[in-house]
Coordinates of C-alpha atoms and ligand atoms in Angstrom, one line a residue:
M34 CA -90.2 43.8 9.9
A35 CA -91.1 41.7 6.9
K36 CA -93.8 41.9 4.2
V37 CA -95.3 40.1 1.3
T38 CA -96.3 42.1 -1.8
F39 CA -98.7 40.9 -4.6
L40 CA -97.2 41.7 -8.0
G41 CA -100.1 40.1 -10.0
H42 CA -101.0 36.6 -11.2
S43 CA -98.9 34.3 -9.0
A44 CA -96.0 36.7 -8.4
W45 CA -95.2 37.6 -4.8
L46 CA -92.3 39.5 -3.4
I47 CA -91.2 38.5 0.1
Q48 CA -89.0 41.1 1.9
N49 CA -87.4 41.5 5.3
D50 CA -84.6 43.9 6.4
Q51 CA -82.0 41.8 4.6
Y52 CA -83.4 39.8 1.8
S53 CA -85.8 40.0 -1.2
I54 CA -87.3 36.8 -2.5
I55 CA -89.6 36.7 -5.5
I56 CA -91.9 33.8 -6.3
D57 CA -93.0 33.2 -10.0
P58 CA -91.9 36.5 -11.5
F59 CA -94.2 36.9 -14.4
L60 CA -94.0 40.6 -14.9
E61 CA -92.9 41.7 -18.4
G62 CA -95.5 39.6 -20.2
N63 CA -98.3 40.3 -17.7
P64 CA -100.5 43.2 -18.8
T65 CA -101.9 43.5 -15.2
A66 CA -98.4 43.8 -13.5
E67 CA -97.5 47.2 -12.4
V68 CA -93.7 46.8 -11.9
K69 CA -91.2 45.9 -14.5
P70 CA -88.5 43.3 -13.7
D71 CA -85.8 45.9 -14.0
E72 CA -87.3 47.9 -11.1
L73 CA -86.8 45.1 -8.6
N74 CA -83.7 44.0 -6.8
V75 CA -84.0 40.4 -5.6
D76 CA -81.6 37.9 -4.0
Y77 CA -83.6 34.7 -4.7
I78 CA -86.2 33.7 -7.2
I79 CA -88.4 30.7 -6.6
V80 CA -90.0 29.2 -9.7
T81 CA -92.8 26.7 -9.0
H82 CA -93.0 25.3 -12.6
A83 CA -91.8 26.0 -16.1
H84 CA -94.9 27.5 -17.6
G85 CA -94.3 31.0 -19.0
D86 CA -96.7 32.7 -16.6
H87 CA -94.6 31.4 -13.7
L88 CA -91.0 31.2 -15.0
G89 CA -91.7 34.6 -16.4
D90 CA -88.6 36.9 -16.1
A91 CA -86.7 34.6 -13.8
I92 CA -83.7 34.1 -16.0
P93 CA -83.0 37.7 -16.9
M94 CA -83.7 38.8 -13.3
A95 CA -81.3 36.2 -11.9
K96 CA -78.6 37.4 -14.3
K97 CA -79.1 41.1 -13.7
N98 CA -79.2 40.8 -9.9
N99 CA -76.8 37.9 -9.6
A100 CA -79.7 36.2 -7.8
T101 CA -80.2 32.4 -7.3
I102 CA -83.1 30.6 -8.8
I103 CA -84.6 28.0 -6.5
S104 CA -86.6 25.4 -8.4
N105 CA -86.9 21.7 -9.2
F106 CA -83.8 19.9 -10.6
E107 CA -85.0 20.1 -14.2
I108 CA -85.8 23.9 -14.1
A109 CA -82.6 24.6 -12.2
N110 CA -80.5 22.8 -14.8
Y111 CA -82.3 24.7 -17.6
C112 CA -81.6 28.0 -16.0
T113 CA -78.0 27.1 -15.3
D114 CA -77.6 26.2 -19.0
K115 CA -78.9 29.7 -19.8
G116 CA -76.3 31.3 -17.6
A117 CA -78.2 31.9 -14.4
N118 CA -77.3 30.7 -10.9
A119 CA -79.7 28.1 -9.7
H120 CA -80.2 25.8 -6.7
P121 CA -81.9 22.5 -7.6
M122 CA -84.4 20.9 -5.2
H123 CA -87.3 18.5 -5.5
I124 CA -90.7 17.7 -4.1
G125 CA -90.6 17.0 -0.4
G126 CA -87.1 18.3 0.1
A127 CA -86.3 21.3 2.2
H128 CA -83.1 23.4 2.3
E129 CA -81.9 26.2 4.6
F130 CA -80.9 29.3 2.7
P131 CA -79.5 32.5 4.3
F132 CA -83.0 34.1 4.5
G133 CA -84.8 31.0 5.8
K134 CA -86.0 27.6 4.7
V135 CA -87.7 26.5 1.4
K136 CA -89.5 23.2 1.0
L137 CA -91.1 22.1 -2.3
T138 CA -94.6 20.6 -2.1
P139 CA -96.5 18.6 -4.7
A140 CA -98.8 20.2 -7.3
W141 CA -101.1 18.5 -9.7
H142 CA -100.3 20.3 -13.0
G143 CA -97.9 20.4 -15.9
S144 CA -94.5 22.0 -16.2
S145 CA -93.2 22.3 -19.8
F146 CA -91.1 25.4 -20.8
P147 CA -92.4 27.9 -23.3
D148 CA -90.0 26.3 -25.8
G149 CA -91.5 22.9 -25.2
S150 CA -88.7 21.4 -23.2
Y151 CA -89.3 19.3 -20.1
G152 CA -89.7 21.2 -16.9
G153 CA -89.8 18.3 -14.4
T154 CA -92.7 17.9 -11.9
P155 CA -94.6 21.1 -11.0
A156 CA -94.4 22.2 -7.4
G157 CA -95.7 24.5 -4.7
C158 CA -93.4 25.9 -2.1
L159 CA -93.2 26.6 1.6
V160 CA -91.1 29.5 2.6
M161 CA -90.1 29.8 6.3
I162 CA -88.9 33.3 7.0
D163 CA -88.8 35.6 10.1
G164 CA -90.8 33.1 12.1
R165 CA -93.6 32.7 9.6
T166 CA -94.5 30.0 7.1
I167 CA -95.8 30.9 3.7
Y168 CA -97.4 28.3 1.4
H169 CA -97.6 29.2 -2.3
T170 CA -99.5 26.5 -4.2
G171 CA -97.9 27.1 -7.6
D172 CA -100.6 25.9 -10.1
T173 CA -102.5 23.0 -8.8
G174 CA -105.8 21.1 -8.5
I175 CA -106.9 20.3 -5.0
F176 CA -105.4 17.2 -3.4
M177 CA -106.0 15.5 0.0
D178 CA -102.3 15.7 0.9
M179 CA -102.8 19.4 1.5
Q180 CA -104.1 18.3 4.9
L181 CA -100.7 16.7 5.6
I182 CA -98.8 19.8 4.4
G183 CA -100.8 22.0 6.8
E184 CA -100.3 19.5 9.7
L185 CA -96.5 19.1 9.2
N186 CA -95.9 22.8 8.5
P187 CA -98.5 25.1 10.2
V188 CA -99.2 27.8 7.6
D189 CA -99.4 31.5 8.4
F190 CA -99.9 32.8 4.9
Y191 CA -101.5 30.7 2.2
M192 CA -101.3 32.0 -1.4
V193 CA -103.8 29.9 -3.4
N194 CA -104.8 29.8 -7.0
I195 CA -108.5 30.3 -7.5
G196 CA -109.0 31.0 -11.2
D197 CA -110.3 27.6 -12.3
N198 CA -109.7 26.1 -15.8
F199 CA -106.0 25.5 -15.3
T200 CA -106.1 25.1 -11.5
M201 CA -108.5 24.9 -8.6
G202 CA -111.5 27.2 -8.9
I203 CA -113.1 29.0 -6.0
D204 CA -115.0 26.2 -4.3
D205 CA -112.1 23.7 -4.4
A206 CA -109.8 26.5 -3.2
V207 CA -112.2 27.1 -0.2
K208 CA -112.0 23.4 0.5
S209 CA -108.2 23.5 0.4
V210 CA -108.3 26.2 3.1
E211 CA -110.2 23.8 5.3
L212 CA -107.6 21.1 4.7
I213 CA -104.6 23.4 5.3
K214 CA -106.0 25.5 8.1
P215 CA -103.8 28.6 7.5
R216 CA -103.9 31.7 9.7
M217 CA -104.5 33.9 6.6
T218 CA -105.3 33.2 3.0
F219 CA -104.6 35.4 -0.1
P220 CA -106.1 34.5 -3.5
M221 CA -104.0 34.6 -6.7
H222 CA -104.0 33.4 -10.3
F223 CA -107.3 35.1 -11.3
K224 CA -108.3 37.7 -13.9
T225 CA -105.0 37.8 -15.7
M226 CA -106.8 36.3 -18.7
D227 CA -110.4 35.8 -19.7
V228 CA -110.5 32.1 -18.9
I229 CA -109.5 32.7 -15.2
D230 CA -111.7 35.7 -14.7
V231 CA -113.3 34.8 -11.3
D232 CA -114.3 37.2 -8.4
P233 CA -111.8 37.0 -5.5
S234 CA -114.3 38.7 -3.2
E235 CA -116.6 35.7 -3.6
F236 CA -113.7 33.4 -2.6
V237 CA -113.0 35.6 0.5
S238 CA -116.6 35.5 1.7
K239 CA -116.8 31.8 1.2
V240 CA -113.6 31.3 3.2
N241 CA -114.9 33.6 5.9
Q242 CA -118.2 31.5 6.0
K243 CA -116.0 28.5 6.9
G244 CA -114.4 30.4 9.8
Y245 CA -111.1 31.2 8.2
E246 CA -109.5 34.6 7.4
A247 CA -108.8 35.6 3.8
K248 CA -108.0 38.9 2.2
V249 CA -107.6 40.1 -1.4
I250 CA -104.3 41.9 -1.8
D251 CA -104.5 44.4 -4.6
I252 CA -101.7 44.3 -7.2
G253 CA -98.8 46.4 -5.7
A254 CA -100.2 46.2 -2.1
S255 CA -98.5 44.4 0.8
H256 CA -99.3 42.5 4.0
T257 CA -96.8 43.3 6.7
F258 CA -95.8 40.8 9.4
Ligands
NI119 NI1 -99.1 26.5 -15.0
MN120 MN1 -100.3 29.5 -14.3

């Protein structure tokens, strides 16, 4: 049995009987997060881009758990320099890990570190685990190639940013569902700060109107598969 748990903002925990993988572990600095990084044991940490609300606690968590950070080449090198284990990848590339496969996808966004250093090109990620394909957008605006991503990698669970201002807002995110055609969509990257305070239930009903399934997963709740 496997499950995905929403930890707030863009942080998701993917777990099966053997492995725990966290994506974008922004917990300590996130007032809406309910778990502290010290409460989690993880084997792999995927970081979509270097912004503080995505890199989050990746480096201390990697060191504490002896976990491996999976990210683009620039972020992986930065984390290695800070004493963490990291596996560098880049956009379009896939790699088979013990838990399954990870492929980095494009994202239209920025990727500087909180200290101002260069974080390479921002990404989204596909995670193939236990027969399912998960697509996490990272932070991005909508782009037509999402159609190709969905065509090449049929998506079961689509985690999409809906908060607007820094990323797609609700209507563009609904359109992205129509491009990707996932089995199920979960909204993220909303309400953490005033400027992204949008209503996820509006997103869900608009996705449903287009004939697709979507569900708001509350912070701390899971979807089992
Ligand atoms: Ni960002
Ligand atoms: Mn963000």
